[in-house]
Coordinates of C-alpha atoms in Angstrom, one line a residue:
Chain R
X1 CA -9.1 86.5 168.7
X2 CA -6.3 85.3 166.6
X3 CA -5.1 87.5 163.8
X4 CA -3.5 85.9 160.8
X5 CA -0.4 87.4 159.7
X6 CA 0.9 86.0 156.4
X7 CA 4.2 86.8 154.8
X8 CA 4.1 89.9 152.8
X9 CA 3.1 89.2 149.3
X10 CA 4.1 91.0 146.1
X11 CA 1.6 93.8 145.8
X12 CA -0.1 92.6 142.6
X13 CA -1.3 89.4 144.3
X14 CA -2.8 91.2 147.3
X15 CA -6.3 90.6 145.9
X16 CA -6.2 86.9 146.8
X17 CA -5.3 87.4 150.3
X18 CA -8.0 89.8 151.2
X19 CA -8.9 88.1 154.4
X20 CA -5.4 88.3 155.8
X21 CA -3.7 91.2 157.5
X22 CA -0.2 92.1 156.8
X23 CA 2.0 93.7 159.3
X24 CA 5.1 95.4 158.2
X25 CA 7.0 94.4 161.3
X26 CA 10.6 93.5 161.2
X27 CA 10.5 90.2 163.0
X28 CA 13.2 88.7 160.9
X29 CA 12.3 85.4 159.3
X30 CA 15.3 84.9 157.1
X31 CA 13.5 84.8 153.8
X32 CA 14.8 86.1 150.6
X33 CA 12.6 88.1 148.3
X34 CA 13.0 85.6 145.4
X35 CA 11.9 82.7 147.6
X36 CA 8.3 83.9 147.4
X37 CA 5.9 82.0 145.2
X38 CA 3.6 84.1 143.1
X39 CA 0.8 83.2 145.4
X40 CA 2.6 84.8 148.3
X41 CA 3.2 81.5 149.9
X42 CA 6.7 80.3 150.6
X43 CA 7.6 76.7 150.0
X44 CA 10.0 74.7 152.0
X45 CA 11.2 71.1 152.4
X46 CA 12.7 68.9 155.2
X47 CA 15.9 70.0 156.7
X48 CA 15.5 73.6 155.8
X49 CA 16.2 76.0 158.6
X50 CA 13.3 78.4 158.9
X51 CA 14.2 80.7 161.8
X52 CA 15.6 80.8 165.3
X53 CA 13.6 79.1 168.0
X54 CA 14.1 82.0 170.4
X55 CA 11.9 84.4 168.5
X56 CA 9.4 81.9 167.2
X57 CA 7.5 78.8 168.4
X58 CA 7.5 75.6 166.4
X59 CA 4.2 74.4 165.0
X60 CA 3.2 71.3 163.0
X61 CA 5.6 70.2 160.3
X62 CA 8.6 71.6 162.1
X63 CA 11.1 70.6 164.8
X64 CA 13.8 72.3 166.8
X65 CA 17.4 71.4 166.7
X66 CA 20.3 73.6 167.9
X67 CA 17.9 76.4 168.7
X68 CA 16.7 76.6 165.2
X69 CA 13.2 75.8 163.8
X70 CA 13.6 73.4 160.9
X71 CA 11.0 72.1 158.5
X72 CA 10.2 68.4 158.5
X73 CA 7.7 68.3 155.6
X74 CA 7.5 69.7 152.1
X75 CA 4.8 72.4 151.8
X76 CA 3.9 76.0 152.5
X77 CA 5.1 77.9 155.5
X78 CA 2.4 79.4 157.6
X79 CA 2.8 81.9 160.3
X80 CA 0.3 82.9 163.0
X81 CA 1.9 85.6 165.1
X82 CA 4.9 83.8 166.6
X83 CA 3.9 80.3 165.6
X84 CA 5.6 78.9 162.6
X85 CA 4.2 75.8 160.9
X86 CA 4.6 74.0 157.6
X87 CA 1.6 72.5 156.0
X88 CA 2.3 69.5 153.8
X89 CA 0.6 69.9 150.4
X90 CA -0.6 66.3 150.2
X91 CA -1.1 64.3 153.3
X92 CA -3.6 62.1 155.2
X93 CA -6.6 63.7 156.9
X94 CA -5.9 65.6 160.1
X95 CA -9.2 65.6 162.0
X96 CA -10.7 68.4 164.0
X97 CA -13.6 68.2 166.3
X98 CA -16.9 69.0 164.5
X99 CA -15.6 67.9 161.1
X100 CA -18.0 66.0 158.9
X101 CA -16.5 62.7 157.6
X102 CA -17.5 59.9 155.4
X103 CA -16.1 56.5 156.5
X104 CA -16.2 52.8 156.0
X105 CA -16.7 50.2 158.8
X106 CA -13.6 48.0 159.0
X107 CA -14.3 46.1 162.1
X108 CA -17.0 45.4 164.7
X109 CA -15.7 45.2 168.2
X110 CA -17.4 45.1 171.6
X111 CA -19.5 48.1 172.0
X112 CA -17.8 49.9 169.1
X113 CA -17.1 50.0 165.4
X114 CA -13.8 50.7 163.8
X115 CA -14.2 53.1 160.9
X116 CA -11.7 53.8 158.1
X117 CA -11.8 57.6 157.6
X118 CA -8.6 58.2 155.6
X119 CA -6.8 59.2 158.8
X120 CA -3.7 58.0 160.4
X121 CA -5.6 55.5 162.5
X122 CA -9.1 54.0 162.2
X123 CA -11.7 56.1 163.9
X124 CA -13.9 54.7 166.6
X125 CA -17.7 54.8 166.6
X126 CA -19.1 53.9 170.0
X127 CA -22.4 52.1 170.2
X128 CA -23.4 54.9 172.6
X129 CA -22.9 57.5 169.9
X130 CA -25.3 56.2 167.4
X131 CA -29.1 56.6 167.2
X132 CA -30.8 53.3 168.2
X133 CA -34.3 52.2 167.2
X134 CA -37.2 52.8 169.5
X135 CA -36.5 56.2 171.1
X136 CA -34.7 59.4 171.0
X137 CA -32.4 58.9 174.0
X138 CA -32.3 55.6 175.8
X139 CA -29.9 53.4 177.6
X140 CA -27.9 51.0 175.5
X141 CA -28.9 47.5 176.6
X142 CA -27.2 44.2 176.1
X143 CA -29.5 43.3 173.2
X144 CA -28.3 46.3 171.3
X145 CA -24.8 45.1 171.8
X146 CA -25.6 41.7 170.4
X147 CA -27.2 43.0 167.3
X148 CA -24.6 45.6 166.4
X149 CA -24.2 44.1 163.0
X150 CA -27.8 44.9 162.2
X151 CA -26.9 48.6 162.5
X152 CA -23.5 48.7 160.8
X153 CA -21.6 45.8 159.3
X154 CA -18.1 45.6 157.9
X155 CA -17.9 47.4 154.6
X156 CA -20.8 49.7 155.3
X157 CA -20.4 53.4 154.5
X158 CA -21.5 56.1 156.9
X159 CA -21.4 59.8 157.4
X160 CA -20.6 61.0 160.9
X161 CA -19.2 63.9 162.8
X162 CA -15.9 63.9 164.7
X163 CA -16.9 64.0 168.4
X164 CA -13.6 63.9 170.3
X165 CA -10.1 62.5 170.3
X166 CA -8.5 59.7 172.4
X167 CA -5.2 60.2 174.1
X168 CA -3.3 58.5 171.2
X169 CA -4.9 60.8 168.6
X170 CA -7.5 58.4 167.3
X171 CA -10.8 60.1 166.7
X172 CA -14.2 59.2 168.0
X173 CA -17.2 59.7 165.8
X174 CA -20.9 60.1 166.4
X175 CA -24.0 59.8 164.2
X176 CA -26.5 61.3 166.7
X177 CA -28.4 63.3 164.2
X178 CA -30.8 62.3 161.4
X179 CA -28.4 63.9 158.9
X180 CA -25.8 61.3 159.8
X181 CA -25.9 57.5 159.5
X182 CA -25.6 54.8 156.9
X183 CA -25.2 55.6 153.3
X184 CA -26.8 54.0 150.4
X185 CA -28.1 54.7 146.8
X186 CA -24.8 56.1 145.6
X187 CA -21.1 56.0 145.0
X188 CA -17.9 56.9 146.9
X189 CA -15.0 58.9 145.4
X190 CA -11.8 59.5 147.3
X191 CA -9.7 62.6 146.7
X192 CA -6.9 64.3 148.6
X193 CA -8.4 65.9 151.8
X194 CA -6.7 69.3 151.2
X195 CA -9.0 69.7 148.2
X196 CA -12.1 69.9 150.3
X197 CA -12.6 73.3 151.7
X198 CA -14.7 74.0 154.8
X199 CA -18.1 75.1 153.6
X200 CA -21.3 76.3 155.4
X201 CA -22.8 72.9 154.6
X202 CA -21.2 69.8 153.4
X203 CA -24.5 68.3 152.3
X204 CA -25.1 69.6 148.8
X205 CA -28.0 69.0 146.5
X206 CA -27.2 69.5 142.9
X207 CA -30.1 70.5 140.6
X208 CA -29.3 67.4 138.5
X209 CA -31.0 65.2 141.0
X210 CA -27.8 64.2 142.9
X211 CA -27.0 64.5 146.6
X212 CA -23.5 65.1 147.6
X213 CA -21.8 64.7 150.9
X214 CA -18.3 66.2 151.0
X215 CA -16.5 64.5 153.8
X216 CA -13.6 66.6 155.1
X217 CA -11.5 63.5 155.1
X218 CA -11.5 63.4 151.3
X219 CA -14.2 60.8 150.9
X220 CA -17.2 62.1 148.9
X221 CA -20.5 60.4 148.7
X222 CA -22.6 60.9 145.6
X223 CA -26.1 59.6 145.7
X224 CA -29.6 59.8 144.5
X225 CA -31.6 62.7 145.8
X226 CA -33.3 61.9 149.1
X227 CA -36.7 63.6 149.3
X228 CA -37.1 66.1 152.0
X229 CA -40.1 64.4 153.6
X230 CA -38.0 61.3 154.2
X231 CA -35.9 63.3 156.7
X232 CA -38.3 63.7 159.5
X233 CA -37.9 64.9 163.0
X234 CA -36.7 62.9 166.0
X235 CA -40.2 61.4 166.5
X236 CA -40.2 59.9 163.1
X237 CA -37.0 58.0 163.5
X238 CA -37.4 54.9 161.5
X239 CA -34.6 52.4 162.3
X240 CA -35.8 50.2 159.4
X241 CA -35.0 52.9 156.9
X242 CA -32.0 54.4 158.6
X243 CA -30.1 51.1 158.9
X244 CA -31.3 49.5 155.7
X245 CA -28.6 48.3 153.4
X246 CA -30.8 47.9 150.4
X247 CA -30.6 50.4 147.6
X248 CA -33.8 51.9 146.3
X249 CA -34.6 51.7 142.6
X250 CA -32.5 54.2 140.8
X251 CA -33.5 55.3 137.4
X252 CA -31.1 55.6 134.5
X253 CA -31.1 59.4 134.4
X254 CA -30.0 59.5 138.1
X255 CA -27.3 56.9 137.5
X256 CA -26.0 58.9 134.6
X257 CA -26.0 62.1 136.8
X258 CA -24.2 60.3 139.6
X259 CA -21.5 59.0 137.3
X260 CA -21.1 62.3 135.6
X261 CA -20.6 64.1 139.0
X262 CA -18.2 61.3 140.0
X263 CA -16.1 61.7 136.9
X264 CA -16.1 65.5 137.2
X265 CA -14.8 65.2 140.8
X266 CA -12.1 62.7 139.7
X267 CA -10.9 65.1 136.9
X268 CA -10.9 68.1 139.3
X269 CA -8.9 66.1 141.9
X270 CA -6.4 64.9 139.2
X271 CA -5.8 68.6 138.4
X272 CA -5.7 69.4 142.1
X273 CA -8.5 71.9 142.0
X274 CA -10.2 72.5 145.4
X275 CA -13.8 71.4 145.4
X276 CA -16.6 73.8 146.3
X277 CA -20.3 73.8 145.4
X278 CA -19.9 76.6 142.8
X279 CA -17.0 74.8 141.1
X280 CA -19.0 71.7 140.9
X281 CA -22.0 73.4 139.4
X282 CA -20.0 75.3 136.9
X283 CA -18.2 72.1 135.9
X284 CA -21.5 70.2 135.6
X285 CA -23.0 72.9 133.4
X286 CA -19.9 72.8 131.2
X287 CA -20.1 69.1 130.8
X288 CA -23.7 69.2 129.9
X289 CA -23.0 71.8 127.3
X290 CA -20.3 69.6 125.7
X291 CA -22.9 66.8 125.2
X292 CA -20.2 64.2 125.4
X293 CA -20.4 60.7 126.7
X294 CA -19.9 60.4 130.5
X295 CA -16.8 58.3 130.2
X296 CA -15.2 60.9 127.9
X297 CA -15.0 63.3 130.9
X298 CA -12.1 61.3 132.1
X299 CA -10.1 61.6 128.9
X300 CA -7.1 64.0 129.3
X301 CA -8.2 66.5 126.7
X302 CA -11.7 66.9 128.0
X303 CA -10.3 67.1 131.6
X304 CA -7.9 69.8 130.6
X305 CA -10.6 71.8 128.8
X306 CA -12.9 71.5 131.8
X307 CA -10.4 72.8 134.2
X308 CA -9.5 75.7 131.8
X309 CA -13.1 76.5 131.4
X310 CA -14.0 76.7 135.0
X311 CA -10.9 78.6 136.0
X312 CA -11.6 81.1 133.2
X313 CA -15.1 81.8 134.6
X314 CA -13.8 83.6 137.6
Chain K
X1 CA 40.9 39.5 139.8
X2 CA 41.1 41.2 136.5
X3 CA 38.3 41.5 134.0
X4 CA 38.6 42.0 130.3
X5 CA 36.8 45.3 130.5
X6 CA 38.9 48.2 131.5
X7 CA 37.3 49.8 134.6
X8 CA 39.2 53.0 134.3
X9 CA 41.3 53.6 131.2
X10 CA 44.4 55.7 130.9
X11 CA 42.4 58.8 129.8
X12 CA 40.6 58.6 133.1
X13 CA 37.3 57.4 131.6
X14 CA 35.2 54.5 132.8
X15 CA 33.6 51.8 130.7
X16 CA 30.5 53.8 130.1
X17 CA 32.4 57.0 129.3
X18 CA 32.1 58.7 132.7
X19 CA 34.8 60.3 134.7
X20 CA 35.7 59.0 138.1
X21 CA 33.3 61.1 140.1
X22 CA 30.6 61.6 137.5
X23 CA 27.2 60.3 138.4
X24 CA 24.8 58.7 136.0
X25 CA 21.7 60.5 134.7
X26 CA 19.0 60.9 137.3
X27 CA 15.4 61.2 136.4
X28 CA 12.7 61.7 139.1
X29 CA 9.0 61.2 138.5
X30 CA 6.7 62.1 141.4
X31 CA 3.3 61.6 139.7
X32 CA 0.7 60.0 142.0
X33 CA -0.1 56.4 141.4
X34 CA -3.2 54.6 142.4
X35 CA -4.3 54.9 146.0
X36 CA -0.8 55.4 147.3
X37 CA -0.3 58.4 149.6
X38 CA 3.1 59.1 148.1
X39 CA 5.0 57.7 145.2
X40 CA 8.2 58.2 143.4
X41 CA 10.1 56.7 140.6
X42 CA 13.8 57.3 140.2
X43 CA 16.3 56.2 137.6
X44 CA 20.1 56.2 138.2
X45 CA 21.3 55.5 134.7
X46 CA 19.7 52.1 133.8
X47 CA 18.7 51.3 137.4
X48 CA 15.0 52.1 137.8
X49 CA 13.2 51.9 141.1
X50 CA 9.6 52.7 141.9
X51 CA 8.4 53.3 145.5
X52 CA 4.9 53.7 146.9
X53 CA 4.2 54.8 150.4
X54 CA 1.0 54.2 152.3
X55 CA 0.2 55.8 155.5
X56 CA 0.3 56.7 158.3
X57 CA -2.6 54.3 158.5
X58 CA -4.1 51.8 160.8
X59 CA -1.6 49.0 161.4
X60 CA -2.5 45.9 159.5
X61 CA -1.0 43.6 162.1
X62 CA -2.4 44.5 165.5
X63 CA 0.3 42.5 167.3
X64 CA 3.1 44.7 165.9
X65 CA 1.5 48.0 166.8
X66 CA 3.8 50.2 168.7
X67 CA 2.2 52.4 171.4
X68 CA 4.6 55.3 171.2
X69 CA 5.4 55.5 167.5
X70 CA 4.5 54.4 164.1
X71 CA 5.6 51.1 162.7
X72 CA 7.7 51.3 159.5
X73 CA 7.3 48.4 157.2
X74 CA 9.3 47.9 154.0
X75 CA 8.5 45.4 151.3
X76 CA 10.8 44.9 148.3
X77 CA 9.8 43.3 145.0
X78 CA 12.2 42.7 142.3
X79 CA 10.7 41.9 138.9
X80 CA 12.4 38.9 137.2
X81 CA 13.2 40.8 134.0
X82 CA 15.0 43.6 135.9
X83 CA 18.4 41.9 135.6
X84 CA 20.6 40.0 133.1
X85 CA 19.9 36.6 134.5
X86 CA 16.2 36.1 134.5
X87 CA 15.4 34.7 137.9
X88 CA 12.3 34.8 139.9
X89 CA 12.9 35.8 143.5
X90 CA 10.0 35.3 145.8
X91 CA 9.3 37.5 148.8
X92 CA 11.0 35.3 151.3
X93 CA 14.3 35.5 149.5
X94 CA 17.1 36.3 151.9
X95 CA 18.6 39.0 149.7
X96 CA 15.3 40.7 149.3
X97 CA 14.6 40.6 153.0
X98 CA 18.0 42.0 153.8
X99 CA 17.5 44.8 151.3
X100 CA 14.2 45.6 153.0
X101 CA 15.7 45.5 156.4
X102 CA 18.5 47.8 155.4
X103 CA 16.0 50.4 153.9
X104 CA 14.0 50.2 157.1
X105 CA 17.0 50.7 159.3
X106 CA 18.1 53.7 157.2
X107 CA 14.8 55.5 157.6
X108 CA 13.8 54.6 161.1
X109 CA 15.9 57.4 162.7
X110 CA 14.9 60.0 160.1
X111 CA 11.2 59.6 159.9
X112 CA 9.5 61.2 162.9
X113 CA 7.5 58.1 163.8
X114 CA 6.8 59.3 167.3
X115 CA 4.1 61.7 165.8
X116 CA 2.0 58.8 164.8
X117 CA 1.6 56.3 167.6
X118 CA -0.1 53.0 166.8
X119 CA 0.0 53.7 163.0
X120 CA 1.8 52.1 160.3
X121 CA 3.8 53.5 157.4
X122 CA 4.2 51.0 154.6
X123 CA 6.9 51.4 152.0
X124 CA 6.7 49.3 148.9
X125 CA 9.8 49.2 146.7
X126 CA 9.5 47.8 143.2
X127 CA 12.7 47.3 141.3
X128 CA 12.1 47.6 137.6
X129 CA 15.6 47.6 136.2
X130 CA 19.0 46.9 137.8
X131 CA 22.3 48.1 136.7
X132 CA 24.2 48.6 139.9
X133 CA 23.4 50.9 142.8
X134 CA 20.2 49.1 143.7
X135 CA 20.3 50.0 147.4
X136 CA 21.1 53.7 146.8
X137 CA 18.4 54.0 144.2
X138 CA 15.9 52.4 146.5
X139 CA 16.8 54.7 149.4
X140 CA 16.7 57.8 147.2
X141 CA 13.3 56.8 145.8
X142 CA 12.0 56.0 149.3
X143 CA 13.0 59.5 150.5
X144 CA 11.1 61.1 147.7
X145 CA 8.0 58.9 148.2
X146 CA 7.9 59.7 151.9
X147 CA 8.2 63.4 151.1
X148 CA 5.3 63.3 148.6
X149 CA 3.2 61.5 151.2
X150 CA 3.8 64.4 153.6
X151 CA 5.4 62.2 156.2
X152 CA 7.6 64.3 158.5
X153 CA 11.3 63.6 158.3
X154 CA 14.2 65.4 159.9
X155 CA 16.1 65.5 156.6
X156 CA 16.5 64.1 153.2
X157 CA 18.4 60.8 152.9
X158 CA 20.7 60.6 149.9
X159 CA 22.6 57.5 149.1
X160 CA 25.3 56.6 146.6
X161 CA 27.8 53.8 146.0
X162 CA 31.5 54.4 146.0
X163 CA 34.1 51.9 144.7
X164 CA 37.8 51.9 144.6
X165 CA 39.8 50.9 141.5
X166 CA 43.4 50.3 142.7
X167 CA 43.7 53.7 144.5
X168 CA 41.2 55.7 142.5
X169 CA 37.7 56.1 144.0
X170 CA 34.7 55.8 141.6
X171 CA 31.2 57.0 142.3
X172 CA 27.8 55.5 141.3
X173 CA 29.0 52.1 140.1
X174 CA 27.3 50.1 137.4
X175 CA 26.8 46.3 137.7
X176 CA 29.9 45.7 135.7
X177 CA 32.0 47.9 138.1
X178 CA 30.2 46.5 141.2
X179 CA 31.2 43.0 140.2
X180 CA 34.9 43.9 139.9
X181 CA 35.5 46.6 142.6
X182 CA 35.4 46.7 146.3
X183 CA 32.6 49.2 147.1
X184 CA 30.5 50.6 149.8
X185 CA 27.1 52.2 149.9
X186 CA 26.8 55.4 151.9
X187 CA 23.5 57.1 152.9
X188 CA 24.0 60.6 154.3
X189 CA 21.9 63.5 155.5
X190 CA 22.7 66.6 153.6
X191 CA 21.9 69.1 156.4
X192 CA 24.1 67.7 159.1
X193 CA 26.4 65.6 157.0
X194 CA 25.7 62.7 159.3
X195 CA 25.7 59.2 157.9
X196 CA 22.7 56.9 158.5
X197 CA 24.0 53.8 156.6
X198 CA 27.2 52.3 155.4
X199 CA 26.8 49.0 153.7
X200 CA 29.6 46.9 152.4
X201 CA 29.5 43.5 150.9
X202 CA 33.1 43.4 149.7
X203 CA 36.4 44.0 151.5
X204 CA 37.8 47.5 151.2
X205 CA 41.2 48.7 152.4
X206 CA 40.9 50.7 155.6
X207 CA 42.9 53.5 154.2
X208 CA 40.5 54.0 151.3
X209 CA 37.4 54.2 153.5
X210 CA 37.7 57.7 154.7
X211 CA 38.3 59.0 151.2
X212 CA 35.3 57.1 149.9
X213 CA 33.1 58.5 152.7
X214 CA 34.2 62.0 151.9
X215 CA 33.4 61.7 148.2
X216 CA 30.1 60.0 148.9
X217 CA 29.2 62.8 151.2
X218 CA 29.9 65.3 148.4
X219 CA 27.9 63.3 145.9
X220 CA 25.1 63.2 148.5
X221 CA 24.9 67.0 148.3
X222 CA 24.6 66.9 144.6
X223 CA 21.8 64.3 144.8
X224 CA 20.1 66.4 147.4
X225 CA 20.0 69.4 145.1
X226 CA 18.4 67.3 142.4
X227 CA 15.9 65.7 144.7
X228 CA 15.0 69.0 146.3
X229 CA 14.5 70.6 142.9
X230 CA 12.1 67.8 141.8
X231 CA 10.1 67.9 145.1
X232 CA 9.9 71.7 145.1
X233 CA 8.7 71.8 141.5
X234 CA 6.0 69.3 142.4
X235 CA 4.9 71.3 145.4
X236 CA 4.9 74.5 143.5
X237 CA 2.8 73.0 140.8
X238 CA 0.2 71.7 143.3
X239 CA 0.1 75.0 145.2
X240 CA -0.4 76.9 141.9
X241 CA -3.1 74.5 140.8
X242 CA -4.9 75.1 144.1
X243 CA -4.6 78.8 143.8
X244 CA -5.8 78.8 140.2
X245 CA -9.2 77.5 141.2
X246 CA -11.9 79.9 141.9
X247 CA -12.1 81.1 145.4
X248 CA -15.2 81.2 147.6
X249 CA -16.2 84.8 147.8
X250 CA -12.9 86.0 146.4
X251 CA -12.0 87.3 143.0
X252 CA -9.3 86.1 140.7
X253 CA -7.4 88.6 138.7
X254 CA -6.1 89.0 135.2
X255 CA -2.9 87.2 136.1
X256 CA -1.5 84.6 133.9
X257 CA -2.2 81.4 135.9
X258 CA -1.4 79.0 133.1
X259 CA 0.0 75.9 134.7
X260 CA 1.4 73.0 132.8
X261 CA -0.4 70.1 134.4
X262 CA 1.7 67.3 132.8
X263 CA 3.6 65.2 135.3
X264 CA 6.8 65.6 133.4
X265 CA 10.1 64.2 134.5
X266 CA 12.5 66.5 136.2
X267 CA 16.1 65.8 135.3

């Protein structure tokens, strides 16, 4: 079990770091008291010497030169026991196995699709890691290979899970669950990936008749509510429905709700507020109370007021 | 070669009222733009350069993909109204290509490209106004844009021009001074005081070079302070904004967490 040791924070901010354990050890990381940010996190930028490489190990965002650990990105210093790393505040998505991502097909290749998932390389979706029509588990035959475009075409959006990594760091996805697959009836918003916190479930259903998929890669899919009975067990796998590219009829109220949620997410992202279900619900309620037009949410004044309102609630 | 304008008058002032080693005003704007992963706008006096960085992302040209590191591509665009003579330069222009290649060479040893095999980091430089020091402004803006994109670099890169008027070195030349004086552009690394680039388009006396390099190195330190301050202010603001948001399962406190969200310029 790994214990997280953060840098000691000024006492009045302890409340935020409830999950972390402090240790009042004297492993000297040469930090001055006035370097601390109010949040208890210390900031650094490239070229700054963090500590000696004898006492500590270098993690991401650092490199070793002349037996010193030096930062290579701008961000917050994080320490886990003897491992020092720097986390850049805004960067591309760094995938981990099991992450839920939303992506867009960029290319169809032999037995695989290339998927743009806001990462440093396009992800790979193998033909063998998708559900195919006509059975739960079956061998992929040549005919499947020939009609790959009937499943996913260039430009199609999909939700998938990170399955593994290739040697060069590219990720491999899979959609072998009825939760995953092609997306339709909605809209995509892209926000910085750091703003999406890991949640128990990344499939949210808002009471306003909107389904939400928070991809950990910063892509968010906002769509019309899918009825529970449409998601059946493995037996009821209906390729027609799963791989359909045609939108259902979406009534005006749903469209309005989708746009409202989209705009709220854009505003929150512009103010760099991390996204969670509770934040979204609070924001949605606030917006409804204001009774403004949907496009007004994007105006700077309303955005400012929205962020103030939701941060005041806690 | 004498001009009617006095480059350095008897009182020790230059044509725009600066002293020999005085730099022009620098403003840095790091607000995000469009879909770019990192962006920065810097002004050195009247020279204004905007840089957008995309990546690391899937390489656009498969043939150029490198298997052990990321590909760095630089594209420069100079708007026709950026300079006195209104002239449209297209992308194939020799001068523009050279500028792009210089920027690329400057950053190749600094950016840790080996962390991103088969990816591409694209840098787009847009020159909005020119008044001397185009290359240094582009390099400084690129450093900042790469930093905001969270791309790992071993150090900042700071660049400045240094010219020599008879025997007196001048820093941060304007177009007027650049036209009249032999000058060189120096890009240095503030941590190690190493030099990644020296560019010279005019002839400069050998005995003046070392002095120029020394002064340019000093100027680099000053620039580093400015750039670092801007970058840290941005990081701090973003970190605070993230902390300000309600936490899952956690409780906020009665602490003043008022953050000014305006993307204001740091001078």
